Amino acid sequence: MQRKAGRASSGHSYGHTSTHHGGGGGGGGHYSRLRPVELDPLSEYGLPSKGEKRLLSPKVQESYYSKIAERYLAFCTEAGDKDNLQKQFARLAVADTSSTTSPIISVPPSPLTSAPPTPLPLPTPNSLPTGSFPDITFITADNSSSNSSNNNNNRNKEQDQSGSLPSILSALRKLREALVATQRRDPFTIQVYLFAIRLGILARSFESYYPALLYLLRSVHPFSNLTSVELAECVSYLVLDTACRRQDLAGAFKLRKEYRLNDKKVDGVLRALVGDNYVLWRRVKRGVDGYRVKLMEFADGEVKRRTLMAMGRAYLSLPKEFLEGQMEESWEGLRSRYGVGWELGGEKGEKVVIRKVGRG
């Protein structure tokens, strides 16, 4: 009887302790730790190649694509203007290390240079995937906060934006894998792949747009024909990528002939690369859209290097302003970033001395 009483007393003691903690202030903290974690909708699914099965449903694929498009619209809206949007894409773009190598020719030294990126336009209904998307409001700063808090908010905002773009590209990869696994080749597949290709080009992520281009042209187009405009667009991207990034001019001409591409802008790019025609290169670059500009930027370093070599062979000196205007880079930038070995001359340093003529 005493043992039973002791057990009952012990159980009563435990129950009293539990009730005390549950009703006290510590209970609120305990319950707060049990709150469900807010999961990013784009991170909800994994890669189908790693065993994810839920994305194999057509309805789930379409719903997931709507979330991706919604996130991209929010990303563009939060950027606010073209300059900030351009910075976000530039942060993700992989730097071309070949454009920062030491001068290749010794007399005169010729650096590799790259033109400043062309401002990207804000998204338009034609450039974004079709479909109905929810309304997105612009995020404005709180005028009542202090300068330090505004700076912190802007910094956090930039970090959030820079993290959104990789998540969008990763989500598009998951969706593309699901479409390949289900062998879906309908207009929805074309829409997804066109969106992935355009976004990958703007981000200069050839890991995203290049395999998407090949699959769309070789596996989807024979079963679900692209429109003439879509086909010409994709073929032009593939030809420019082959010529500019992969530096395979023979392959670019072969693709142009295979798909019967008739595009004067693309032809101008190929002629400029074959003939080392920097004047034509600049003229064509100024007349194409932002997607083609991004692809042409892969070859900017090589084109300008050859131009500097030609200048070094043809001139003893050049006006500084002329050189900066042609290379689209300041003199300080040429020396610090590209290792230009030429010197400034003249009374006010307005002349670039390429070679010094010795006096007998």
Short mmCIF file of C-alpha atoms in Angstrom, two decimals:
data_model
loop_
_atom_site.label_atom_id
_atom_site.label_comp_id
_atom_site.label_asym_id
_atom_site.label_seq_id
_atom_site.Cartn_x
_atom_site.Cartn_y
_atom_site.Cartn_z
CA MET A 1 0.00 0.00 0.00
CA GLN A 2 2.86 2.32 0.80
CA ARG A 3 4.51 1.61 -2.58
CA LYS A 4 1.29 2.42 -4.44
CA ALA A 5 0.86 5.61 -2.49
CA GLY A 6 4.44 6.56 -3.28
CA ARG A 7 3.93 5.94 -6.99
CA ALA A 8 0.74 7.95 -6.96
CA SER A 9 2.47 10.73 -5.15
CA SER A 10 5.36 10.61 -7.65
CA GLY A 11 2.99 10.71 -10.60
CA HIS A 12 1.14 13.61 -9.06
CA SER A 13 4.41 15.43 -8.68
CA TYR A 14 5.34 14.94 -12.35
CA GLY A 15 1.94 16.08 -13.48
CA HIS A 16 2.18 19.16 -11.31
CA THR A 17 5.56 20.04 -12.77
CA SER A 18 4.34 19.60 -16.34
CA THR A 19 1.30 21.78 -15.69
CA HIS A 20 3.43 24.45 -14.15
CA HIS A 21 5.78 24.68 -17.14
CA GLY A 22 2.96 24.46 -19.63
CA GLY A 23 1.05 27.35 -18.10
CA GLY A 24 4.06 29.55 -17.37
CA GLY A 25 6.06 31.87 -19.56
CA GLY A 26 8.39 29.04 -20.59
CA GLY A 27 5.51 27.29 -22.32
CA GLY A 28 5.24 30.07 -24.90
CA GLY A 29 8.87 29.63 -25.87
CA HIS A 30 8.37 25.88 -26.01
CA TYR A 31 5.45 26.22 -28.39
CA SER A 32 7.30 28.79 -30.51
CA ARG A 33 9.98 26.23 -31.19
CA LEU A 34 7.34 23.88 -32.54
CA ARG A 35 6.01 26.31 -35.10
CA PRO A 36 6.26 25.00 -38.67
CA VAL A 37 9.22 26.28 -40.64
CA GLU A 38 8.38 28.53 -43.58
CA LEU A 39 9.63 26.62 -46.62
CA ASP A 40 10.52 28.33 -49.87
CA PRO A 41 8.00 27.13 -52.49
CA LEU A 42 10.81 26.77 -55.03
CA SER A 43 12.76 24.52 -52.64
CA GLU A 44 9.80 22.26 -51.94
CA TYR A 45 10.81 19.75 -54.62
CA GLY A 46 14.12 18.10 -55.32
CA LEU A 47 15.78 17.04 -58.54
CA PRO A 48 13.96 14.26 -60.41
CA SER A 49 17.36 12.79 -61.25
CA LYS A 50 17.90 12.35 -57.49
CA GLY A 51 14.63 10.50 -56.95
CA GLU A 52 12.00 13.25 -56.77
CA LYS A 53 8.71 11.81 -58.05
CA ARG A 54 6.17 14.53 -57.29
CA LEU A 55 7.27 16.74 -60.21
CA LEU A 56 6.37 13.99 -62.67
CA SER A 57 2.71 15.01 -62.51
CA PRO A 58 1.68 17.45 -65.28
CA LYS A 59 -0.52 19.47 -62.92
CA VAL A 60 2.31 19.80 -60.40
CA GLN A 61 4.65 20.90 -63.19
CA GLU A 62 2.32 23.67 -64.29
CA SER A 63 1.72 24.81 -60.72
CA TYR A 64 5.44 24.85 -60.03
CA TYR A 65 6.09 26.88 -63.17
CA SER A 66 3.56 29.47 -62.04
CA LYS A 67 5.48 29.82 -58.78
CA ILE A 68 8.73 30.26 -60.69
CA ALA A 69 7.25 32.95 -62.92
CA GLU A 70 5.74 34.68 -59.91
CA ARG A 71 9.12 34.72 -58.16
CA TYR A 72 10.83 36.14 -61.24
CA LEU A 73 8.27 38.92 -61.53
CA ALA A 74 8.79 39.73 -57.85
CA PHE A 75 12.55 39.73 -58.39
CA CYS A 76 12.28 42.21 -61.27
CA THR A 77 9.84 44.37 -59.34
CA GLU A 78 12.04 44.54 -56.25
CA ALA A 79 14.97 45.64 -58.41
CA GLY A 80 13.03 48.81 -59.17
CA ASP A 81 15.08 50.08 -62.12
CA LYS A 82 17.26 48.85 -64.95
CA ASP A 83 20.56 49.61 -63.22
CA ASN A 84 19.75 47.58 -60.12
CA LEU A 85 18.35 44.75 -62.24
CA GLN A 86 21.56 44.74 -64.26
CA LYS A 87 23.63 44.52 -61.07
CA GLN A 88 21.69 41.50 -59.88
CA PHE A 89 22.37 39.64 -63.13
CA ALA A 90 26.01 40.73 -63.08
CA ARG A 91 26.50 39.30 -59.59
CA LEU A 92 25.45 35.88 -60.79
CA ALA A 93 27.38 35.98 -64.05
CA VAL A 94 30.59 33.99 -63.95
CA ALA A 95 33.58 36.22 -64.57
CA ASP A 96 35.54 35.47 -67.71
CA THR A 97 39.03 34.92 -66.34
CA SER A 98 40.52 34.86 -69.82
CA SER A 99 39.78 38.57 -70.19
CA THR A 100 42.11 39.55 -67.33
CA THR A 101 45.26 37.81 -68.41
CA SER A 102 48.58 39.58 -68.90
CA PRO A 103 49.34 41.25 -72.24
CA ILE A 104 49.99 38.74 -75.00
CA ILE A 105 52.20 40.88 -77.23
CA SER A 106 55.21 42.60 -75.76
CA VAL A 107 55.67 45.51 -78.19
CA PRO A 108 53.20 47.03 -77.98
CA PRO A 109 51.35 45.25 -75.13
CA SER A 110 47.73 44.51 -75.96
CA PRO A 111 45.31 43.81 -73.12
CA LEU A 112 42.05 41.98 -73.27
CA THR A 113 39.18 44.34 -72.77
CA SER A 114 35.45 43.94 -72.31
CA ALA A 115 32.76 46.46 -73.06
CA PRO A 116 30.46 47.61 -70.28
CA PRO A 117 27.23 45.63 -70.24
CA THR A 118 24.29 47.07 -72.08
CA PRO A 119 21.47 48.12 -69.74
CA LEU A 120 18.85 45.41 -69.57
CA PRO A 121 15.25 46.41 -70.15
CA LEU A 122 12.67 45.84 -67.51
CA PRO A 123 10.51 42.80 -68.20
CA THR A 124 7.71 43.22 -70.68
CA PRO A 125 4.73 40.98 -71.40
CA ASN A 126 6.50 39.72 -74.52
CA SER A 127 9.69 38.77 -72.69
CA LEU A 128 8.02 37.04 -69.76
CA PRO A 129 6.23 33.69 -69.80
CA THR A 130 2.59 33.83 -70.61
CA GLY A 131 -0.10 33.11 -68.10
CA SER A 132 -1.91 34.85 -65.27
CA PHE A 133 0.22 36.04 -62.37
CA PRO A 134 -0.75 37.70 -59.11
CA ASP A 135 -0.37 41.44 -58.66
CA ILE A 136 3.00 42.50 -57.28
CA THR A 137 3.52 45.80 -55.52
CA PHE A 138 6.73 47.75 -55.37
CA ILE A 139 8.63 47.70 -52.10
CA THR A 140 9.35 51.21 -50.86
CA ALA A 141 11.68 52.33 -48.09
CA ASP A 142 10.38 53.68 -44.82
CA ASN A 143 11.09 57.41 -44.75
CA SER A 144 10.82 57.56 -40.97
CA SER A 145 13.77 55.25 -40.39
CA SER A 146 17.31 56.49 -39.88
CA ASN A 147 20.04 56.49 -42.51
CA SER A 148 21.78 53.55 -40.91
CA SER A 149 18.64 51.45 -40.90
CA ASN A 150 18.02 52.37 -44.54
CA ASN A 151 21.50 51.23 -45.46
CA ASN A 152 21.00 47.96 -43.62
CA ASN A 153 17.64 47.41 -45.28
CA ASN A 154 19.11 48.12 -48.71
CA ARG A 155 21.97 45.73 -48.02
CA ASN A 156 19.60 43.00 -46.85
CA LYS A 157 17.38 43.66 -49.85
CA GLU A 158 20.27 43.27 -52.26
CA GLN A 159 21.26 40.02 -50.56
CA ASP A 160 17.71 38.71 -50.85
CA GLN A 161 17.56 39.67 -54.52
CA SER A 162 20.93 38.11 -55.28
CA GLY A 163 19.71 34.90 -53.66
CA SER A 164 16.45 34.83 -55.62
CA LEU A 165 18.02 34.49 -59.05
CA PRO A 166 20.02 31.32 -58.29
CA SER A 167 16.95 29.76 -56.73
CA ILE A 168 14.95 30.56 -59.87
CA LEU A 169 17.58 28.98 -62.10
CA SER A 170 17.74 25.94 -59.82
CA ALA A 171 13.96 25.59 -59.89
CA LEU A 172 13.94 25.77 -63.68
CA ARG A 173 16.50 22.98 -63.78
CA LYS A 174 14.25 20.80 -61.63
CA LEU A 175 11.30 21.52 -63.88
CA ARG A 176 13.31 20.80 -67.03
CA GLU A 177 14.45 17.47 -65.60
CA ALA A 178 10.84 16.59 -64.85
CA LEU A 179 9.78 17.43 -68.40
CA VAL A 180 12.57 15.29 -69.80
CA ALA A 181 11.71 12.39 -67.48
CA THR A 182 8.04 12.47 -68.52
CA GLN A 183 8.96 13.02 -72.21
CA ARG A 184 6.53 15.90 -72.36
CA ARG A 185 6.76 17.78 -75.68
CA ASP A 186 3.78 20.08 -75.77
CA PRO A 187 3.45 23.89 -75.94
CA PHE A 188 3.93 24.08 -72.17
CA THR A 189 7.35 22.47 -72.53
CA ILE A 190 8.29 25.00 -75.21
CA GLN A 191 7.17 27.83 -72.96
CA VAL A 192 9.26 26.58 -70.04
CA TYR A 193 12.36 26.05 -72.14
CA LEU A 194 12.13 29.44 -73.82
CA PHE A 195 11.89 31.09 -70.42
CA ALA A 196 14.85 29.08 -69.10
CA ILE A 197 16.95 29.92 -72.16
CA ARG A 198 16.29 33.65 -72.00
CA LEU A 199 16.89 33.87 -68.28
CA GLY A 200 20.07 31.80 -68.53
CA ILE A 201 21.43 34.08 -71.26
CA LEU A 202 20.76 37.21 -69.21
CA ALA A 203 22.56 35.62 -66.26
CA ARG A 204 25.38 34.43 -68.58
CA SER A 205 24.84 30.94 -67.21
CA PHE A 206 25.71 28.72 -70.16
CA GLU A 207 25.16 25.71 -67.90
CA SER A 208 21.48 26.65 -67.98
CA TYR A 209 20.78 27.90 -71.49
CA TYR A 210 23.09 25.71 -73.60
CA PRO A 211 21.64 22.26 -72.74
CA ALA A 212 18.15 23.78 -72.87
CA LEU A 213 18.81 25.05 -76.39
CA LEU A 214 20.06 21.68 -77.59
CA TYR A 215 17.12 19.77 -76.09
CA LEU A 216 14.55 22.22 -77.42
CA LEU A 217 15.90 22.14 -80.97
CA ARG A 218 16.79 18.44 -81.19
CA SER A 219 14.20 16.70 -79.03
CA VAL A 220 11.15 18.97 -78.71
CA HIS A 221 10.98 20.76 -82.06
CA PRO A 222 10.68 17.58 -84.20
CA PHE A 223 7.57 16.54 -82.23
CA SER A 224 6.02 19.89 -81.36
CA ASN A 225 7.07 22.43 -83.95
CA LEU A 226 8.25 25.82 -82.80
CA THR A 227 6.87 28.85 -84.57
CA SER A 228 9.10 30.42 -87.20
CA VAL A 229 9.91 33.30 -84.86
CA GLU A 230 10.77 31.01 -81.94
CA LEU A 231 12.88 28.75 -84.14
CA ALA A 232 14.85 31.67 -85.58
CA GLU A 233 15.38 33.07 -82.09
CA CYS A 234 16.72 29.80 -80.66
CA VAL A 235 18.91 29.07 -83.68
CA SER A 236 20.40 32.57 -83.53
CA TYR A 237 21.25 32.06 -79.85
CA LEU A 238 22.90 28.73 -80.63
CA VAL A 239 24.91 30.16 -83.53
CA LEU A 240 26.07 33.15 -81.48
CA ASP A 241 27.01 30.94 -78.53
CA THR A 242 29.00 28.65 -80.82
CA ALA A 243 30.85 31.55 -82.42
CA CYS A 244 31.36 33.82 -79.41
CA ARG A 245 31.64 31.63 -76.31
CA ARG A 246 32.91 28.38 -77.82
CA GLN A 247 34.93 30.23 -80.49
CA ASP A 248 33.99 27.66 -83.13
CA LEU A 249 33.34 29.66 -86.28
CA ALA A 250 33.19 26.58 -88.49
CA GLY A 251 30.55 25.07 -86.23
CA ALA A 252 28.59 28.34 -86.23
CA PHE A 253 28.48 28.46 -90.02
CA LYS A 254 27.46 24.80 -90.10
CA LEU A 255 24.54 25.41 -87.74
CA ARG A 256 23.51 28.47 -89.71
CA LYS A 257 23.35 26.38 -92.88
CA GLU A 258 21.71 23.39 -91.21
CA TYR A 259 18.79 25.40 -89.85
CA ARG A 260 18.70 27.80 -92.84
CA LEU A 261 18.99 30.83 -90.60
CA ASN A 262 18.45 34.10 -92.42
CA ASP A 263 19.40 36.81 -89.94
CA LYS A 264 21.42 39.86 -91.00
CA LYS A 265 22.48 40.64 -87.44
CA VAL A 266 23.91 37.16 -86.90
CA ASP A 267 25.59 37.31 -90.31
CA GLY A 268 27.16 40.61 -89.32
CA VAL A 269 28.55 39.09 -86.12
CA LEU A 270 30.08 36.20 -88.04
CA ARG A 271 31.61 38.51 -90.64
CA ALA A 272 33.08 40.71 -87.90
CA LEU A 273 34.66 37.72 -86.18
CA VAL A 274 36.06 36.25 -89.37
CA GLY A 275 37.48 39.55 -90.63
CA ASP A 276 38.48 41.03 -87.24
CA ASN A 277 36.24 43.97 -88.12
CA TYR A 278 35.84 45.88 -84.87
CA VAL A 279 33.84 48.67 -86.49
CA LEU A 280 31.24 46.22 -87.75
CA TRP A 281 31.27 44.43 -84.39
CA ARG A 282 30.37 47.60 -82.51
CA ARG A 283 27.72 48.55 -85.07
CA VAL A 284 25.99 45.18 -84.82
CA LYS A 285 26.23 45.09 -81.03
CA ARG A 286 24.47 48.42 -80.74
CA GLY A 287 21.60 47.20 -82.93
CA VAL A 288 20.69 43.90 -81.26
CA ASP A 289 18.60 43.08 -78.20
CA GLY A 290 19.89 42.38 -74.69
CA TYR A 291 19.99 38.60 -75.15
CA ARG A 292 22.32 38.77 -78.15
CA VAL A 293 24.45 41.42 -76.46
CA LYS A 294 25.06 39.03 -73.57
CA LEU A 295 26.15 36.31 -75.97
CA MET A 296 28.42 38.68 -77.87
CA GLU A 297 30.11 39.72 -74.63
CA PHE A 298 31.80 36.34 -74.51
CA ALA A 299 33.91 37.36 -77.52
CA ASP A 300 34.52 40.99 -76.56
CA GLY A 301 37.93 40.28 -75.07
CA GLU A 302 39.27 38.49 -78.12
CA VAL A 303 37.85 41.03 -80.57
CA LYS A 304 39.35 43.97 -78.68
CA ARG A 305 42.66 42.21 -78.21
CA ARG A 306 43.00 41.83 -81.96
CA THR A 307 41.98 45.47 -82.41
CA LEU A 308 44.70 46.62 -80.02
CA MET A 309 47.23 44.50 -81.88
CA ALA A 310 46.23 46.18 -85.13
CA MET A 311 46.52 49.61 -83.50
CA GLY A 312 49.97 48.74 -82.19
CA ARG A 313 51.17 47.76 -85.66
CA ALA A 314 49.62 50.73 -87.43
CA TYR A 315 50.23 53.68 -85.09
CA LEU A 316 53.10 55.19 -83.15
CA SER A 317 50.73 57.17 -80.95
CA LEU A 318 47.03 57.78 -80.51
CA PRO A 319 44.92 60.43 -78.82
CA LYS A 320 43.96 59.22 -75.38
CA GLU A 321 40.34 60.23 -75.85
CA PHE A 322 40.12 58.31 -79.11
CA LEU A 323 41.54 55.13 -77.54
CA GLU A 324 39.19 55.31 -74.56
CA GLY A 325 36.20 55.87 -76.82
CA GLN A 326 37.01 52.97 -79.12
CA MET A 327 37.78 50.51 -76.31
CA GLU A 328 34.88 51.81 -74.18
CA GLU A 329 37.19 51.82 -71.16
CA SER A 330 39.09 54.53 -69.29
CA TRP A 331 42.86 54.72 -69.47
CA GLU A 332 43.17 53.90 -65.78
CA GLY A 333 40.95 50.90 -66.30
CA LEU A 334 43.05 49.68 -69.21
CA ARG A 335 46.23 49.88 -67.13
CA SER A 336 44.89 48.45 -63.87
CA ARG A 337 42.56 45.78 -65.23
CA TYR A 338 44.21 44.75 -68.47
CA GLY A 339 47.88 45.61 -68.04
CA VAL A 340 48.33 48.06 -70.90
CA GLY A 341 52.05 48.86 -71.19
CA TRP A 342 51.75 51.99 -73.30
CA GLU A 343 52.65 55.38 -71.86
CA LEU A 344 51.04 58.79 -71.82
CA GLY A 345 52.74 61.66 -73.60
CA GLY A 346 52.14 65.28 -74.41
CA GLU A 347 52.05 68.27 -72.12
CA LYS A 348 48.82 67.24 -70.41
CA GLY A 349 48.97 63.51 -71.01
CA GLU A 350 46.49 63.73 -73.84
CA LYS A 351 48.43 61.34 -76.08
CA VAL A 352 49.11 57.60 -75.79
CA VAL A 353 52.62 56.72 -76.92
CA ILE A 354 52.68 53.24 -78.42
CA ARG A 355 56.24 53.26 -79.75
CA LYS A 356 59.04 55.68 -79.21
CA VAL A 357 61.01 56.65 -82.28
CA GLY A 358 64.74 56.71 -81.62
CA ARG A 359 66.79 59.64 -82.82
CA GLY A 360 69.93 58.86 -84.70
#
